[in-house]
Amino acid sequence: MAKIILTGDRPTGKLHVGHYVGSLKRRVELQNSGEYDQIFIMIADAQALTDNADTPEKVRQNIIEVALDYLSAGLDPAKSTLFIQSQIPELCELSFYYMNLVTVSRLQRNPTVKAEIQMRNFETSIPVGFFTYPISQAADITAFQATTVPVGEDQMPMIEQAREIVHKFNSVYGETLTMPDILLPDNKACLRLPGTDGKAKMSKSLGNCIYLSDTAEDVRKKIMSMFTDPNHLRVEDPGQVEGNPVFIYLDAFCKDEHFQKFLPEYPDLDALKAHYTRGGLGDVKVKKFLNNVLQDELAPIRERRKEFEKDIPAVYQMLEEGSRKAKAVAAQTLAQVKRAMKINYFEDQALIEEQAKRFQS
Ligand code: ATP
Ligand code: MG
């Protein structure tokens, strides 16, 4: 069976280092591994509109930002199809049919949707489109017959929902859709990177992000003012590394070679953590090290972004070409779905003949 990846991001802001470690970096590795037959990367503008209906301009402006983040992180249009969700109307059609296979109470139980509804203060005024976005996400995944969906931990309930839809569809209408598997980051710190404010998730909507496109100076400032262990007041005090975002970021980004390069008095992260826990290691020193580590990772991304920014029309052209390719694939799946559901009346010669006979007899 072909190995196919589908994943993407909502164009609600620029991409941040949480997206990078949670999904984007992995995609680039998978793309370059040559192990996948096809890779589809979607800018989910239609999904972004489900909770940004009143601010379409925000979504429109961020399409190019996300595309530039993709290219500068190393996604290569020669190997991966980059496309815009709203340009593939087949996805809406699939969603419409899948809606019949999901109950309202099942959607209400989705923990990510629950948390997001709370975060957005929707209370009882939840847009129907937002409420049903797990269904449209199942359409996105299955339209490309994706086997693998590399995402952060918050997406687990979405993939579970998609799997249920695939199971239900195939058992009612016959084997048609491919069962997708989630691919989570191996590194625990990358499952859900916290914000610079120590909040559980770095998120565009919470303003606690380090963006891939931040300048070196912005990154440095954000790191130096990061939340750490609130009880670690003096250098000599013992500090806590668990739940301390500075150390979580180090867990996510730091490699042993960074110690040789920037902090040779420690062999590795375990040694640094042990010193912090013991006491006698100040936050400033750890933050300066984290800054060096992050700059090392982000500098090449920033440089590449500058190059891609020089030809913006070419980026739109690449997205248009990608959307055209993606549409052709989604159309094939939709045709299979309609055939399976027996709503392909005009290509079903047997049906027409059978009806003709019925009316003649
Ligand atoms: P929004 O607030 O608009 O939902 P977001 O920051 O949650 O934005 P998404 O576009 O919803 O970003 O998520 C894109 C991808 O990035 C998903 O795979 C998601 O799991 C992953 N992701 C988002 N935030 C983090 C994070 N803090 N740590 C790890 N992965 C993340
Ligand atoms: Mg999100």
Coordinates of C-alpha atoms and ligand atoms in Angstrom, one line a residue:
M1 CA 0.0 0.0 0.0
A2 CA 1.2 3.5 -0.8
K3 CA 2.5 5.6 2.1
I4 CA 0.8 9.0 2.0
I5 CA 1.1 11.9 4.4
L6 CA -1.5 14.6 4.9
T7 CA -1.1 17.4 7.5
G8 CA -1.3 21.1 7.7
D9 CA -1.8 24.3 9.7
R10 CA -4.4 26.9 10.2
P11 CA -3.4 30.3 8.7
T12 CA -4.4 32.2 11.9
G13 CA -0.9 33.5 12.4
K14 CA 2.8 32.9 11.5
L15 CA 4.2 29.5 12.6
H16 CA 6.0 29.3 15.9
V17 CA 8.6 26.9 17.4
G18 CA 5.7 24.8 18.9
H19 CA 4.5 24.0 15.3
Y20 CA 8.1 23.4 14.3
V21 CA 8.9 20.8 16.9
G22 CA 5.4 19.4 17.0
S23 CA 5.0 18.8 13.3
L24 CA 6.8 20.9 10.8
K25 CA 10.4 19.6 11.5
R26 CA 9.2 16.0 11.3
R27 CA 7.4 16.6 8.0
V28 CA 10.7 17.9 6.5
E29 CA 12.5 14.8 7.8
L30 CA 9.8 12.5 6.4
Q31 CA 9.8 14.4 3.1
N32 CA 13.6 13.9 2.8
S33 CA 13.6 10.3 4.0
G34 CA 12.2 9.3 0.6
E35 CA 10.0 6.7 2.4
Y36 CA 6.7 8.3 1.4
D37 CA 5.0 8.0 -2.0
Q38 CA 3.1 11.3 -1.7
I39 CA 3.1 14.2 0.8
F40 CA 0.2 16.7 1.0
I41 CA 0.6 19.8 3.2
M42 CA -2.5 21.9 3.5
I43 CA -3.0 25.5 4.6
A44 CA -6.3 25.1 6.3
D45 CA -8.0 28.4 5.6
A46 CA -11.5 27.0 5.5
Q47 CA -11.0 25.5 8.9
A48 CA -9.5 28.8 10.2
L49 CA -12.7 30.6 9.0
T50 CA -14.8 28.3 11.3
D51 CA -13.7 30.5 14.3
N52 CA -12.6 33.6 12.3
A53 CA -15.7 34.2 10.2
D54 CA -15.6 37.9 11.1
T55 CA -11.9 38.4 10.4
P56 CA -11.4 36.9 6.9
E57 CA -8.6 39.4 6.3
K58 CA -6.5 37.8 9.0
V59 CA -6.8 34.4 7.3
R60 CA -6.1 35.9 3.9
Q61 CA -2.9 37.7 5.1
N62 CA -1.6 34.7 6.9
I63 CA -1.7 32.3 3.9
I64 CA 1.5 33.7 2.5
E65 CA 3.1 33.8 6.0
V66 CA 2.5 30.1 6.5
A67 CA 3.6 29.3 3.0
L68 CA 6.9 31.2 3.6
D69 CA 7.3 29.4 6.9
Y70 CA 6.9 26.1 5.1
L71 CA 9.4 26.8 2.5
S72 CA 12.0 28.3 4.9
A73 CA 11.7 25.3 7.2
G74 CA 12.6 23.1 4.3
L75 CA 9.4 21.8 2.7
D76 CA 10.1 21.4 -1.0
P77 CA 7.4 21.8 -3.6
A78 CA 9.3 19.3 -5.8
K79 CA 8.7 16.6 -3.1
S80 CA 5.6 17.8 -1.3
T81 CA 2.3 19.1 -2.6
L82 CA 1.6 22.4 -0.8
F83 CA -2.0 23.6 -1.2
I84 CA -4.9 25.7 0.1
Q85 CA -7.9 23.9 1.6
S86 CA -10.6 26.3 0.3
Q87 CA -9.5 25.6 -3.3
I88 CA -10.6 22.0 -3.1
P89 CA -14.4 22.0 -3.1
E90 CA -14.4 18.2 -3.1
L91 CA -13.5 18.4 0.6
C92 CA -16.8 20.2 1.4
E93 CA -18.7 17.5 -0.4
L94 CA -17.0 14.7 1.5
S95 CA -17.6 16.5 4.8
F96 CA -21.3 16.7 3.9
Y97 CA -21.6 13.0 3.5
Y98 CA -19.5 12.2 6.5
M99 CA -21.8 14.3 8.7
N100 CA -24.4 11.6 8.4
L101 CA -22.0 9.1 10.1
V102 CA -21.3 11.2 13.3
T103 CA -23.6 12.0 16.1
V104 CA -23.9 15.4 17.9
S105 CA -23.0 13.8 21.2
R106 CA -19.9 12.2 19.7
L107 CA -18.7 15.7 18.7
Q108 CA -19.6 17.2 22.0
R109 CA -17.3 14.6 23.7
N110 CA -14.2 15.6 21.6
P111 CA -11.8 16.9 24.3
T112 CA -9.9 19.2 21.9
V113 CA -13.1 20.8 20.7
K114 CA -14.2 21.2 24.3
A115 CA -11.0 22.9 25.3
E116 CA -11.0 25.1 22.3
I117 CA -14.6 26.2 22.8
Q118 CA -13.7 27.2 26.3
M119 CA -10.5 29.0 25.2
R120 CA -12.5 31.0 22.7
N121 CA -15.3 31.8 25.1
F122 CA -17.9 30.6 22.7
E123 CA -20.1 29.2 25.5
T124 CA -23.5 28.6 23.8
S125 CA -22.8 30.6 20.6
I126 CA -20.6 28.0 19.0
P127 CA -20.5 28.3 15.2
V128 CA -21.8 25.1 13.6
G129 CA -18.8 25.0 11.3
F130 CA -16.5 25.1 14.2
F131 CA -18.4 22.4 16.1
T132 CA -18.1 20.1 13.1
Y133 CA -14.5 20.8 12.1
P134 CA -13.4 17.4 13.2
I135 CA -15.6 16.0 10.4
S136 CA -14.1 18.3 7.8
Q137 CA -10.6 17.3 9.1
A138 CA -11.6 13.7 8.4
A139 CA -12.5 14.7 4.9
D140 CA -9.1 16.4 4.5
I141 CA -7.3 13.3 5.6
T142 CA -9.3 10.7 3.7
A143 CA -9.5 12.8 0.5
F144 CA -5.8 12.0 0.0
Q145 CA -6.1 8.4 1.3
A146 CA -3.5 9.4 3.9
T147 CA -1.9 6.6 5.9
T148 CA 0.1 8.9 8.1
V149 CA -0.8 12.2 9.8
P150 CA 2.2 13.8 11.6
V151 CA 0.8 16.3 14.2
G152 CA 1.1 17.5 17.8
E153 CA -0.6 15.8 20.7
D154 CA -3.6 18.1 20.7
Q155 CA -4.7 16.5 17.4
M156 CA -5.1 13.0 18.8
P157 CA -8.9 13.3 19.2
M158 CA -9.2 14.5 15.6
I159 CA -7.4 11.5 14.2
E160 CA -9.5 9.2 16.4
Q161 CA -12.6 10.9 15.0
A162 CA -11.3 10.4 11.4
R163 CA -10.6 6.7 12.1
E164 CA -14.1 6.2 13.4
I165 CA -15.5 7.8 10.2
V166 CA -13.4 5.6 8.0
H167 CA -14.5 2.5 9.9
K168 CA -18.1 3.5 9.7
F169 CA -18.0 4.5 6.1
N170 CA -16.2 1.3 5.0
S171 CA -18.6 -0.9 7.0
V172 CA -21.7 0.7 5.6
Y173 CA -20.7 1.3 2.0
G174 CA -17.8 -1.1 1.5
E175 CA -14.0 -0.8 1.7
T176 CA -13.3 2.6 0.2
L177 CA -11.3 4.9 2.6
T178 CA -7.8 4.4 4.0
M179 CA -7.4 4.1 7.7
P180 CA -5.0 6.9 8.9
D181 CA -2.5 6.7 11.7
I182 CA -1.3 9.6 13.8
L183 CA 2.5 10.1 14.0
L184 CA 3.4 12.0 17.2
P185 CA 6.8 13.4 17.9
D186 CA 9.2 10.9 19.5
N187 CA 10.5 13.5 21.9
K188 CA 8.1 14.0 24.8
A189 CA 8.9 17.8 25.1
C190 CA 7.7 18.3 21.5
L191 CA 4.2 16.8 22.0
R192 CA 2.9 20.1 23.3
L193 CA 5.5 22.8 23.7
P194 CA 4.5 25.3 26.4
G195 CA 4.3 29.0 25.9
T196 CA 7.1 31.4 26.9
D197 CA 4.7 32.4 29.7
G198 CA 4.7 28.9 31.1
K199 CA 1.1 28.2 29.9
A200 CA 0.4 24.6 28.8
K201 CA 0.5 25.3 25.0
M202 CA 2.4 27.7 22.9
S203 CA -0.4 29.0 20.7
K204 CA -0.9 31.8 18.2
S205 CA -4.1 32.7 19.9
L206 CA -2.4 33.2 23.3
G207 CA 0.4 35.5 22.3
N208 CA 3.1 33.4 24.0
C209 CA 5.0 32.4 21.0
I210 CA 8.5 32.4 19.5
Y211 CA 7.9 32.7 15.8
L212 CA 10.1 31.1 13.2
S213 CA 10.2 34.5 11.5
D214 CA 11.2 36.5 14.6
T215 CA 14.4 38.4 14.4
A216 CA 17.4 37.2 16.3
E217 CA 16.9 40.2 18.7
D218 CA 13.2 39.3 19.3
V219 CA 14.1 35.7 20.0
R220 CA 16.7 36.8 22.5
K221 CA 14.4 39.2 24.3
K222 CA 11.6 36.6 24.5
I223 CA 14.0 34.0 25.9
M224 CA 15.5 36.4 28.5
S225 CA 12.1 37.3 29.8
M226 CA 10.8 33.7 29.8
F227 CA 9.0 32.2 32.8
T228 CA 11.1 29.8 34.8
D229 CA 10.9 28.2 38.3
P230 CA 9.3 30.9 40.4
N231 CA 11.0 29.6 43.6
H232 CA 14.5 29.8 42.1
L233 CA 15.2 33.3 43.3
R234 CA 18.9 33.3 44.0
V235 CA 21.6 31.6 42.0
E236 CA 22.4 29.3 45.0
D237 CA 18.8 28.2 45.4
P238 CA 17.9 24.7 44.2
G239 CA 15.8 24.9 41.1
Q240 CA 13.1 22.7 39.5
V241 CA 13.5 21.5 35.9
E242 CA 10.2 19.7 35.7
G243 CA 7.5 22.0 34.2
N244 CA 10.2 24.7 33.8
P245 CA 9.7 26.0 30.2
V246 CA 13.4 26.9 29.7
F247 CA 14.3 23.3 30.3
I248 CA 11.4 21.9 28.3
Y249 CA 12.7 24.0 25.3
L250 CA 16.2 22.6 25.9
D251 CA 14.7 19.1 25.9
A252 CA 13.0 19.9 22.6
F253 CA 15.9 21.6 20.8
C254 CA 19.3 20.9 22.5
K255 CA 21.7 18.3 21.1
D256 CA 25.0 17.2 22.8
E257 CA 27.0 19.1 20.1
H258 CA 25.4 22.4 21.4
F259 CA 27.3 21.9 24.7
Q260 CA 30.6 21.5 22.9
K261 CA 29.8 24.6 20.9
F262 CA 28.3 26.9 23.5
L263 CA 28.7 25.5 27.0
P264 CA 31.7 23.1 27.1
E265 CA 31.9 23.0 30.9
Y266 CA 28.9 20.6 30.8
P267 CA 29.0 17.3 28.9
D268 CA 25.2 17.2 28.3
L269 CA 21.7 18.3 29.3
D270 CA 21.5 15.9 32.2
A271 CA 24.6 17.5 33.8
L272 CA 23.1 21.0 33.3
K273 CA 19.8 19.8 34.9
A274 CA 21.6 18.2 37.8
H275 CA 23.5 21.4 38.6
Y276 CA 20.3 23.5 38.4
T277 CA 18.5 21.1 40.7
R278 CA 21.4 21.2 43.1
G279 CA 21.5 24.9 43.2
G280 CA 24.3 27.3 42.1
L281 CA 23.2 27.7 38.5
G282 CA 21.5 31.0 37.6
D283 CA 18.6 31.3 35.1
V284 CA 20.4 33.9 33.1
K285 CA 23.2 31.4 32.2
V286 CA 20.7 28.8 31.2
K287 CA 18.7 31.3 29.2
K288 CA 21.8 32.5 27.3
F289 CA 22.5 28.9 26.4
L290 CA 19.0 28.3 25.3
N291 CA 19.2 31.5 23.2
N292 CA 22.4 30.1 21.5
V293 CA 20.7 26.8 20.8
L294 CA 17.6 28.3 19.4
Q295 CA 19.5 30.8 17.2
D296 CA 21.5 27.9 15.8
E297 CA 18.3 26.2 14.7
L298 CA 16.4 29.3 13.6
A299 CA 19.2 31.3 11.8
P300 CA 19.1 29.1 8.6
I301 CA 15.3 29.2 8.5
R302 CA 15.4 33.0 8.8
E303 CA 18.0 33.2 6.0
R304 CA 16.0 31.0 3.7
R305 CA 12.8 33.1 4.4
K306 CA 14.6 36.2 3.2
E307 CA 15.3 34.5 -0.1
F308 CA 11.7 33.3 -0.6
E309 CA 10.4 36.7 0.3
K310 CA 12.1 38.2 -2.8
D311 CA 9.6 36.4 -5.1
I312 CA 6.2 36.4 -3.5
P313 CA 4.3 35.9 -6.8
A314 CA 6.3 32.6 -7.3
V315 CA 5.1 31.4 -3.9
Y316 CA 1.4 32.0 -4.9
Q317 CA 2.1 30.3 -8.2
M318 CA 3.5 27.3 -6.3
L319 CA 0.4 27.2 -4.1
E320 CA -1.9 27.4 -7.1
E321 CA -0.1 24.5 -8.8
G322 CA -0.2 22.5 -5.6
S323 CA -3.9 23.2 -5.2
R324 CA -4.5 22.0 -8.8
K325 CA -2.7 18.7 -8.1
A326 CA -4.4 18.2 -4.8
K327 CA -7.8 18.9 -6.3
A328 CA -7.3 16.1 -8.9
V329 CA -6.5 13.6 -6.2
A330 CA -9.4 14.6 -4.0
A331 CA -11.8 14.4 -7.0
Q332 CA -10.7 10.8 -7.6
T333 CA -11.5 9.9 -4.0
L334 CA -14.8 11.7 -4.1
A335 CA -15.8 9.7 -7.2
Q336 CA -15.0 6.5 -5.4
V337 CA -17.0 7.7 -2.4
K338 CA -20.0 8.5 -4.6
R339 CA -19.8 5.2 -6.3
A340 CA -19.7 3.4 -2.9
M341 CA -22.7 5.4 -1.7
K342 CA -24.5 4.7 -5.0
I343 CA -25.0 8.3 -5.8
N344 CA -23.2 8.0 -9.1
Y345 CA -26.5 7.7 -11.1
F346 CA -25.4 8.9 -14.5
E347 CA -22.4 6.6 -14.8
D348 CA -24.4 3.6 -13.5
Q349 CA -25.7 2.1 -16.7
A350 CA -27.1 -1.0 -14.8
L351 CA -29.3 1.3 -12.7
I352 CA -30.7 3.1 -15.8
E353 CA -31.5 -0.1 -17.6
E354 CA -33.0 -1.7 -14.5
Q355 CA -35.3 1.4 -14.0
A356 CA -36.2 1.4 -17.7
K357 CA -37.3 -2.3 -17.4
R358 CA -39.3 -1.6 -14.2
F359 CA -41.3 1.0 -16.0
Q360 CA -41.9 -1.0 -19.1
S361 CA -43.2 -4.1 -17.4
Ligands
ATP1 P1 -4.8 28.0 16.6 O1 -4.7 28.7 18.0 O2 -5.3 28.9 15.5 O3 -5.6 26.7 16.7 P2 -2.4 26.6 16.8 O4 -1.2 27.4 17.3 O5 -3.0 25.6 17.7 O6 -3.3 27.7 16.2 P3 -2.7 24.8 14.5 O7 -2.6 25.4 13.2 O8 -4.0 24.5 15.1 O9 -1.9 25.8 15.5 O10 -1.8 23.5 14.6 C1 -0.9 23.1 13.6 C2 -0.1 21.9 14.0 O11 0.9 22.3 15.0 C3 -0.8 20.8 14.6 O12 -0.2 19.6 14.2 C4 -0.7 20.9 16.1 O13 -0.7 19.7 16.8 C5 0.8 21.5 16.2 N1 1.0 22.4 17.3 C6 0.4 23.5 17.6 N2 0.8 24.1 18.7 C7 1.7 23.2 19.2 C8 2.6 23.2 20.4 N3 2.5 24.2 21.3 N4 3.4 22.1 20.6 C9 3.5 21.1 19.7 N5 2.7 21.1 18.6 C10 1.8 22.1 18.3
MG2 MG -5.0 24.6 17.0

